[in-house]
Amino acid sequence: SHTTETLKMFLLLTLLSLTVPSASRYWINSTDNTHRFLTFDSHVHVPSLPAIDYVWGAEAGHIPEYRASKNNKNTVLSHYIPFARGAAGKSISWWKANHPSWIWYQCDRKTPAYTFGDPAVPIDITNPDVITYQINTYAKLAKQQGYDAIAADNYGFWNGGKACGVWKNSTTWKQLFPPGKEGEVAYADAVLNWVKQFYKQLHAETGMLLIPNYSLGDLAWNDPKVLIVGNYTDGILSERGFTAWGSKSGFVKGTQWWNEIRFMQNLQRAQKAYYSINEFGESNQDIPAYVREWAVGSYLMGKAEHSAVFISGIQKYGYWQSYPELFAAIGVATSNAQQQKDGVVVRSFSNGLVLANPTEKSTQYVLDSHHTYRNVTGGVVSGTVSLNPTRALILLTSSVAHG
């Protein structure tokens, strides 16, 4: 409808015209070369880390080590919270004794709306007192510990725990999300209202950044809900990334791939950050080169001022694994990502070229014979190169493959 299109345009223009929030720290500039980040850091030796831009869920005990390190004194460090669950360590008995009216239940009115098999108690984010509790209990303490940001996990519009309502007292049930479409709409509204209110209070009371773990799913990058999320956050962690959580059914491709690129571009235009997790396999040590190059090559297609990439085995977080693709000294982008007639996507950099094939058909690309290209391990590449579906190629015009 005309009203819907007007709303989309208003939200898009609002996002693109945002100014940098007045936070105590801000994202590291990623314009030059390939930038990296960490998803949790429980098993890393901080002084040995290469330069990284951001840590999702940093250990409090590591904060002094980052600040004293040569490579990472300005790394943005975030404190982990699940956005709609209580912190680990507090049982259902504790919540029933202290905040019984905050517990989300399913529509049988007795089963807590747990998600992901996680025993962390689901809490009522529609209640303003819950948001104030999150700010006072988690964010303000994190600020005192030296964190720069709050990492809000599992943010999204999927009511995975089948939350339905709360008991306001021992005899009064309040239904929040009825079964069916009405409940889906109400849940999405609640999720959007939470991010608006949490963001405002976080900025006003702590000056910290907010970065949720949020993946687009089937929503378009300029969907009104997505634009609201963009307006009321400082950055996005995409756990889906370009490997689709390491899905056996295949990587992100086609319109979804382009949707992800547009999403990360739009965030960075508004000085927001985008961090891409790319999972594959059961181990951090043996992720195939083609997977690593697809993840980093896709990331480079949308990289601008504030973005970085992370590669790991499926849910094998908390470790640093060094791969040559993560250090590709590609330089500064000299063009946007552009799709050729045969489907290959090309982006030029001051020190190289990135090719990606997000289509379902194999394709080829003829390299400029006036340049000498090398891959990330130093091998010479020339002539016509072939790209299978969901494959990328990072080519450097210098003999130096790392930087």
Short mmCIF file of C-alpha atoms in Angstrom, two decimals:
data_model
loop_
_atom_site.label_atom_id
_atom_site.label_comp_id
_atom_site.label_asym_id
_atom_site.label_seq_id
_atom_site.Cartn_x
_atom_site.Cartn_y
_atom_site.Cartn_z
CA SER A 1 0.00 0.00 0.00
CA HIS A 2 0.94 3.66 -0.33
CA THR A 3 1.05 3.98 3.47
CA THR A 4 3.43 1.04 3.81
CA GLU A 5 5.77 2.38 1.12
CA THR A 6 5.74 5.82 2.76
CA LEU A 7 6.62 4.24 6.11
CA LYS A 8 9.49 2.29 4.52
CA MET A 9 10.89 5.43 2.91
CA PHE A 10 10.58 7.42 6.14
CA LEU A 11 12.37 4.73 8.14
CA LEU A 12 15.06 4.34 5.49
CA LEU A 13 15.74 8.06 5.37
CA THR A 14 15.74 8.19 9.16
CA LEU A 15 18.33 5.43 9.34
CA LEU A 16 20.56 6.98 6.72
CA SER A 17 20.48 10.38 8.42
CA LEU A 18 21.42 9.14 11.90
CA THR A 19 24.34 10.77 13.64
CA VAL A 20 26.92 8.89 15.67
CA PRO A 21 25.51 8.24 19.17
CA SER A 22 27.28 9.85 22.12
CA ALA A 23 28.78 6.64 23.51
CA SER A 24 31.94 6.38 25.60
CA ARG A 25 33.76 4.42 22.87
CA TYR A 26 33.04 3.79 19.23
CA TRP A 27 33.78 1.19 16.64
CA ILE A 28 37.24 0.82 15.12
CA ASN A 29 37.51 2.02 11.53
CA SER A 30 37.73 -0.95 9.18
CA THR A 31 38.13 0.86 5.84
CA ASP A 32 41.58 -0.55 5.09
CA ASN A 33 42.31 -4.27 4.61
CA THR A 34 40.53 -7.20 6.27
CA HIS A 35 39.35 -6.79 9.84
CA ARG A 36 38.72 -9.47 12.44
CA PHE A 37 36.72 -9.85 15.65
CA LEU A 38 36.19 -12.48 18.34
CA THR A 39 33.03 -14.27 19.43
CA PHE A 40 33.73 -14.84 23.13
CA ASP A 41 37.32 -15.00 24.36
CA SER A 42 37.26 -17.56 27.18
CA HIS A 43 40.11 -19.62 25.70
CA VAL A 44 42.42 -16.96 24.27
CA HIS A 45 45.71 -15.53 25.47
CA VAL A 46 45.02 -11.83 25.06
CA PRO A 47 48.65 -10.61 24.78
CA SER A 48 49.18 -12.98 21.84
CA LEU A 49 46.15 -11.87 19.84
CA PRO A 50 46.56 -10.04 16.52
CA ALA A 51 44.65 -6.79 16.07
CA ILE A 52 40.92 -7.38 16.47
CA ASP A 53 38.17 -4.78 16.35
CA TYR A 54 35.59 -6.17 18.71
CA VAL A 55 34.88 -8.93 21.23
CA TRP A 56 31.35 -10.27 21.57
CA GLY A 57 31.09 -11.47 25.18
CA ALA A 58 34.53 -10.63 26.56
CA GLU A 59 35.62 -12.08 29.89
CA ALA A 60 35.73 -9.44 32.62
CA GLY A 61 39.14 -10.69 33.74
CA HIS A 62 40.54 -10.03 30.26
CA ILE A 63 39.64 -6.33 30.18
CA PRO A 64 42.91 -5.10 31.80
CA GLU A 65 44.89 -7.31 29.42
CA TYR A 66 43.24 -5.76 26.36
CA ARG A 67 43.81 -2.25 27.65
CA ALA A 68 47.49 -2.99 28.32
CA SER A 69 48.10 -4.82 25.05
CA LYS A 70 49.98 -3.46 22.06
CA ASN A 71 47.49 -4.60 19.42
CA ASN A 72 44.13 -4.23 21.13
CA LYS A 73 44.08 -1.40 23.64
CA ASN A 74 41.16 0.19 21.76
CA THR A 75 39.25 -3.00 20.97
CA VAL A 76 35.54 -2.60 21.74
CA LEU A 77 34.62 -5.06 24.50
CA SER A 78 31.05 -6.15 25.12
CA HIS A 79 29.30 -7.79 28.05
CA TYR A 80 27.01 -10.68 27.16
CA ILE A 81 23.34 -10.83 28.14
CA PRO A 82 20.47 -12.91 26.69
CA PHE A 83 17.94 -10.28 25.68
CA ALA A 84 14.76 -12.05 26.87
CA ARG A 85 16.17 -14.44 29.47
CA GLY A 86 17.57 -13.96 32.93
CA ALA A 87 21.28 -14.29 33.43
CA ALA A 88 22.70 -17.76 33.98
CA GLY A 89 22.98 -18.80 37.61
CA LYS A 90 19.52 -17.74 38.77
CA SER A 91 17.11 -20.69 38.85
CA ILE A 92 13.38 -20.71 38.25
CA SER A 93 13.00 -20.93 42.04
CA TRP A 94 14.88 -17.65 42.47
CA TRP A 95 12.68 -15.89 39.93
CA LYS A 96 9.50 -17.28 41.47
CA ALA A 97 10.63 -16.06 44.88
CA ASN A 98 11.81 -12.62 43.76
CA HIS A 99 9.99 -11.68 40.54
CA PRO A 100 7.21 -14.19 39.91
CA SER A 101 5.24 -11.80 37.67
CA TRP A 102 8.20 -11.47 35.28
CA ILE A 103 8.29 -15.11 34.13
CA TRP A 104 7.01 -15.87 30.63
CA TYR A 105 4.85 -19.00 30.42
CA GLN A 106 3.42 -20.95 27.51
CA CYS A 107 -0.33 -20.96 26.91
CA ASP A 108 -0.85 -23.88 29.30
CA ARG A 109 -0.04 -21.25 31.97
CA LYS A 110 2.41 -23.51 33.78
CA THR A 111 5.34 -24.30 31.45
CA PRO A 112 8.08 -21.61 31.40
CA ALA A 113 8.75 -20.50 27.82
CA TYR A 114 12.35 -21.77 27.69
CA THR A 115 14.24 -21.43 24.40
CA PHE A 116 17.12 -23.36 22.81
CA GLY A 117 16.99 -25.88 25.66
CA ASP A 118 18.52 -23.17 27.84
CA PRO A 119 17.56 -23.29 31.54
CA ALA A 120 17.89 -19.50 31.74
CA VAL A 121 14.45 -18.22 32.74
CA PRO A 122 12.41 -16.35 30.07
CA ILE A 123 11.49 -12.91 31.39
CA ASP A 124 8.79 -10.45 30.38
CA ILE A 125 10.48 -7.82 28.23
CA THR A 126 7.12 -6.02 27.83
CA ASN A 127 7.40 -4.98 31.48
CA PRO A 128 9.30 -1.67 31.90
CA ASP A 129 10.54 -2.89 35.28
CA VAL A 130 12.34 -5.75 33.55
CA ILE A 131 14.22 -3.34 31.28
CA THR A 132 15.18 -1.18 34.26
CA TYR A 133 16.37 -4.34 36.03
CA GLN A 134 18.50 -5.29 33.02
CA ILE A 135 20.07 -1.84 32.93
CA ASN A 136 20.70 -1.66 36.67
CA THR A 137 21.82 -5.27 37.18
CA TYR A 138 23.79 -5.97 34.02
CA ALA A 139 24.67 -2.79 32.12
CA LYS A 140 25.72 -0.54 34.99
CA LEU A 141 27.93 -3.24 36.49
CA ALA A 142 29.44 -3.90 33.06
CA LYS A 143 30.18 -0.20 32.72
CA GLN A 144 32.00 -0.21 36.06
CA GLN A 145 34.03 -3.23 34.96
CA GLY A 146 35.26 -1.37 31.88
CA TYR A 147 33.07 -2.78 29.14
CA ASP A 148 32.12 -0.59 26.18
CA ALA A 149 29.00 -2.36 24.95
CA ILE A 150 26.17 -4.74 25.74
CA ALA A 151 25.94 -7.84 23.54
CA ALA A 152 22.28 -8.91 23.54
CA ASP A 153 21.97 -12.51 22.40
CA ASN A 154 19.21 -14.23 20.40
CA TYR A 155 17.37 -11.06 19.47
CA GLY A 156 14.70 -11.63 16.86
CA PHE A 157 11.04 -11.98 15.95
CA TRP A 158 10.73 -15.76 16.39
CA ASN A 159 8.82 -16.78 19.51
CA GLY A 160 10.81 -19.96 19.89
CA GLY A 161 9.77 -20.63 23.48
CA LYS A 162 6.07 -20.22 22.63
CA ALA A 163 5.73 -17.47 25.23
CA CYS A 164 2.08 -16.67 25.84
CA GLY A 165 1.70 -14.65 29.04
CA VAL A 166 2.53 -14.01 32.70
CA TRP A 167 0.93 -14.46 36.09
CA LYS A 168 0.51 -10.94 37.47
CA ASN A 169 -0.21 -12.52 40.83
CA SER A 170 -1.23 -15.97 42.05
CA THR A 171 -4.72 -15.68 40.55
CA THR A 172 -4.45 -13.20 37.65
CA TRP A 173 -3.23 -14.36 34.24
CA LYS A 174 -2.24 -11.77 31.62
CA GLN A 175 -2.13 -13.03 28.09
CA LEU A 176 0.50 -11.28 25.98
CA PHE A 177 0.88 -13.40 22.86
CA PRO A 178 -2.16 -15.48 21.90
CA PRO A 179 -1.69 -18.41 19.50
CA GLY A 180 -1.74 -17.61 15.80
CA LYS A 181 -1.09 -14.50 13.74
CA GLU A 182 -2.28 -12.09 16.42
CA GLY A 183 0.32 -13.44 18.82
CA GLU A 184 3.09 -13.28 16.20
CA VAL A 185 2.35 -9.60 15.58
CA ALA A 186 2.17 -8.86 19.31
CA TYR A 187 5.49 -10.65 19.90
CA ALA A 188 7.22 -8.69 17.12
CA ASP A 189 5.87 -5.44 18.58
CA ALA A 190 7.18 -6.43 22.02
CA VAL A 191 10.64 -7.22 20.62
CA LEU A 192 10.78 -3.87 18.82
CA ASN A 193 9.59 -1.97 21.88
CA TRP A 194 12.26 -3.66 24.00
CA VAL A 195 15.10 -2.58 21.73
CA LYS A 196 13.78 0.98 21.60
CA GLN A 197 13.50 1.30 25.36
CA PHE A 198 16.66 -0.60 26.24
CA TYR A 199 18.70 1.41 23.73
CA LYS A 200 17.43 4.72 25.06
CA GLN A 201 18.03 3.82 28.69
CA LEU A 202 21.43 2.26 27.97
CA HIS A 203 22.64 5.37 26.21
CA ALA A 204 21.16 7.77 28.74
CA GLU A 205 22.35 5.95 31.86
CA THR A 206 25.66 4.38 30.80
CA GLY A 207 26.73 5.76 27.40
CA MET A 208 27.41 2.17 26.30
CA LEU A 209 26.85 0.67 22.85
CA LEU A 210 24.16 -1.91 22.10
CA ILE A 211 24.81 -4.73 19.64
CA PRO A 212 22.30 -7.59 19.40
CA ASN A 213 22.81 -10.95 17.78
CA TYR A 214 20.24 -10.55 15.02
CA SER A 215 19.92 -12.33 11.68
CA LEU A 216 17.61 -11.15 8.92
CA GLY A 217 16.00 -14.47 8.12
CA ASP A 218 13.56 -13.85 5.28
CA LEU A 219 13.08 -10.14 5.97
CA ALA A 220 14.40 -7.61 3.47
CA TRP A 221 17.17 -5.26 4.53
CA ASN A 222 14.74 -2.31 4.21
CA ASP A 223 11.75 -3.97 5.88
CA PRO A 224 10.23 -1.53 8.41
CA LYS A 225 11.01 -3.86 11.32
CA VAL A 226 14.64 -4.22 10.22
CA LEU A 227 15.02 -0.46 9.90
CA ILE A 228 13.66 0.04 13.41
CA VAL A 229 16.23 -2.44 14.72
CA GLY A 230 18.91 -0.49 12.87
CA ASN A 231 17.75 2.80 14.33
CA TYR A 232 17.77 1.56 17.92
CA THR A 233 21.07 -0.30 17.99
CA ASP A 234 24.71 0.67 17.47
CA GLY A 235 25.64 -2.40 15.51
CA ILE A 236 24.57 -5.91 14.56
CA LEU A 237 26.16 -9.30 15.09
CA SER A 238 24.98 -11.67 12.35
CA GLU A 239 25.42 -15.22 13.57
CA ARG A 240 24.00 -16.54 10.32
CA GLY A 241 26.79 -14.79 8.44
CA PHE A 242 27.37 -16.08 4.93
CA THR A 243 27.64 -19.76 5.88
CA ALA A 244 24.07 -19.94 7.27
CA TRP A 245 25.14 -21.20 10.70
CA GLY A 246 27.16 -23.91 8.95
CA SER A 247 23.99 -25.39 7.50
CA LYS A 248 24.30 -28.62 5.55
CA SER A 249 21.65 -27.30 3.18
CA GLY A 250 24.05 -24.71 1.81
CA PHE A 251 25.41 -21.23 2.28
CA VAL A 252 23.61 -17.90 1.96
CA LYS A 253 23.13 -17.22 -1.76
CA GLY A 254 21.04 -15.44 -4.37
CA THR A 255 18.69 -12.73 -3.16
CA GLN A 256 19.45 -13.55 0.48
CA TRP A 257 23.16 -12.97 -0.13
CA TRP A 258 22.48 -9.60 -1.73
CA ASN A 259 20.06 -8.81 1.07
CA GLU A 260 22.82 -9.39 3.62
CA ILE A 261 25.23 -7.19 1.67
CA ARG A 262 22.66 -4.36 1.48
CA PHE A 263 21.95 -4.76 5.20
CA MET A 264 25.59 -4.37 6.20
CA GLN A 265 26.08 -1.48 3.79
CA ASN A 266 23.08 0.39 5.15
CA LEU A 267 24.19 -0.04 8.75
CA GLN A 268 27.67 1.26 8.01
CA ARG A 269 26.33 4.26 6.11
CA ALA A 270 24.68 5.26 9.37
CA GLN A 271 27.95 4.68 11.30
CA LYS A 272 26.59 1.44 12.74
CA ALA A 273 28.73 -1.71 12.88
CA TYR A 274 28.23 -5.11 11.29
CA TYR A 275 30.04 -8.22 12.51
CA SER A 276 29.75 -11.48 10.58
CA ILE A 277 30.10 -14.89 12.26
CA ASN A 278 30.73 -17.74 9.84
CA GLU A 279 30.46 -21.26 11.25
CA PHE A 280 31.35 -24.52 9.56
CA GLY A 281 32.11 -28.05 10.69
CA GLU A 282 32.89 -29.48 14.09
CA SER A 283 36.37 -28.09 14.63
CA ASN A 284 38.15 -24.75 14.43
CA GLN A 285 41.31 -26.37 13.09
CA ASP A 286 40.16 -27.89 9.81
CA ILE A 287 37.74 -25.44 8.20
CA PRO A 288 38.30 -25.83 4.44
CA ALA A 289 39.92 -23.01 2.50
CA TYR A 290 36.90 -22.64 0.20
CA VAL A 291 34.66 -21.99 3.22
CA ARG A 292 37.06 -19.43 4.67
CA GLU A 293 37.41 -17.64 1.34
CA TRP A 294 33.63 -17.58 0.82
CA ALA A 295 33.11 -16.07 4.28
CA VAL A 296 35.83 -13.44 4.01
CA GLY A 297 35.20 -12.69 0.33
CA SER A 298 31.50 -12.14 0.97
CA TYR A 299 32.28 -9.94 3.95
CA LEU A 300 34.66 -7.85 1.83
CA MET A 301 31.86 -7.21 -0.66
CA GLY A 302 30.00 -5.15 1.93
CA LYS A 303 32.82 -3.94 4.15
CA ALA A 304 33.09 -0.23 4.79
CA GLU A 305 33.88 1.82 7.90
CA HIS A 306 32.76 -0.54 10.69
CA SER A 307 32.72 -4.26 10.03
CA ALA A 308 34.76 -7.38 10.69
CA VAL A 309 34.59 -11.14 10.19
CA PHE A 310 34.96 -14.22 12.41
CA ILE A 311 35.32 -17.88 11.40
CA SER A 312 34.83 -20.92 13.63
CA GLY A 313 33.47 -24.43 13.86
CA ILE A 314 29.78 -24.64 14.69
CA GLN A 315 29.38 -23.08 18.16
CA LYS A 316 33.12 -23.50 18.74
CA TYR A 317 33.36 -20.00 20.15
CA GLY A 318 35.88 -18.53 22.57
CA TYR A 319 38.99 -19.45 20.58
CA TRP A 320 41.22 -17.57 18.18
CA GLN A 321 42.15 -19.47 15.05
CA SER A 322 44.47 -17.74 12.59
CA TYR A 323 43.76 -18.21 8.88
CA PRO A 324 45.47 -16.39 5.98
CA GLU A 325 42.14 -15.12 4.60
CA LEU A 326 41.62 -13.10 7.79
CA PHE A 327 44.80 -11.13 7.09
CA ALA A 328 44.36 -10.38 3.40
CA ALA A 329 45.98 -6.96 2.82
CA ILE A 330 43.42 -5.99 0.20
CA GLY A 331 43.65 -2.23 0.81
CA VAL A 332 40.77 0.21 0.45
CA ALA A 333 37.70 -0.45 -1.69
CA THR A 334 37.73 1.51 -4.96
CA SER A 335 34.28 0.35 -6.13
CA ASN A 336 31.06 -1.13 -4.84
CA ALA A 337 30.18 -4.77 -5.35
CA GLN A 338 28.90 -5.15 -8.91
CA GLN A 339 27.30 -8.21 -10.49
CA GLN A 340 28.37 -9.09 -14.01
CA LYS A 341 26.08 -10.56 -16.68
CA ASP A 342 27.26 -14.09 -15.98
CA GLY A 343 26.50 -13.79 -12.26
CA VAL A 344 29.96 -13.21 -10.79
CA VAL A 345 30.15 -10.29 -8.34
CA VAL A 346 33.26 -8.12 -8.51
CA ARG A 347 34.65 -5.53 -6.13
CA SER A 348 37.91 -3.69 -6.70
CA PHE A 349 40.32 -2.66 -3.97
CA SER A 350 43.49 -0.57 -4.02
CA ASN A 351 45.53 -3.71 -3.53
CA GLY A 352 43.45 -6.37 -5.16
CA LEU A 353 40.18 -7.76 -6.36
CA VAL A 354 37.43 -9.88 -4.80
CA LEU A 355 35.21 -12.19 -6.82
CA ALA A 356 32.14 -14.02 -5.51
CA ASN A 357 29.53 -16.26 -7.05
CA PRO A 358 26.28 -16.13 -5.04
CA THR A 359 24.32 -17.84 -7.84
CA GLU A 360 23.44 -21.51 -8.30
CA LYS A 361 25.49 -21.90 -11.48
CA SER A 362 29.23 -22.06 -12.05
CA THR A 363 30.73 -19.04 -13.75
CA GLN A 364 34.02 -17.62 -15.00
CA TYR A 365 35.87 -14.33 -14.91
CA VAL A 366 38.75 -13.10 -17.08
CA LEU A 367 41.43 -11.33 -15.06
CA ASP A 368 43.10 -8.16 -16.27
CA SER A 369 46.38 -9.23 -17.89
CA HIS A 370 48.02 -5.94 -16.85
CA HIS A 371 48.05 -7.03 -13.19
CA THR A 372 49.84 -9.83 -11.42
CA TYR A 373 47.44 -11.42 -8.97
CA ARG A 374 48.23 -13.70 -6.06
CA ASN A 375 45.91 -15.61 -3.78
CA VAL A 376 46.06 -15.27 0.01
CA THR A 377 48.76 -17.94 0.28
CA GLY A 378 50.98 -16.27 -2.33
CA GLY A 379 50.23 -18.39 -5.40
CA VAL A 380 50.07 -16.62 -8.77
CA VAL A 381 46.61 -16.50 -10.39
CA SER A 382 46.09 -15.38 -14.00
CA GLY A 383 43.92 -15.78 -17.07
CA THR A 384 40.39 -17.07 -16.69
CA VAL A 385 39.27 -18.20 -13.24
CA SER A 386 36.28 -20.43 -12.53
CA LEU A 387 33.92 -20.01 -9.61
CA ASN A 388 31.51 -22.69 -8.49
CA PRO A 389 28.28 -21.65 -6.71
CA THR A 390 28.85 -20.01 -3.29
CA ARG A 391 32.56 -19.64 -3.82
CA ALA A 392 34.76 -16.55 -3.65
CA LEU A 393 38.28 -15.61 -4.64
CA ILE A 394 40.42 -13.00 -2.90
CA LEU A 395 43.18 -11.77 -5.20
CA LEU A 396 46.02 -9.46 -4.20
CA THR A 397 48.08 -7.35 -6.58
CA SER A 398 51.04 -7.37 -4.21
CA SER A 399 53.33 -10.24 -3.39
CA VAL A 400 52.59 -9.54 0.27
CA ALA A 401 49.57 -11.66 1.24
CA HIS A 402 49.39 -10.70 4.91
CA GLY A 403 49.12 -7.40 6.70
#
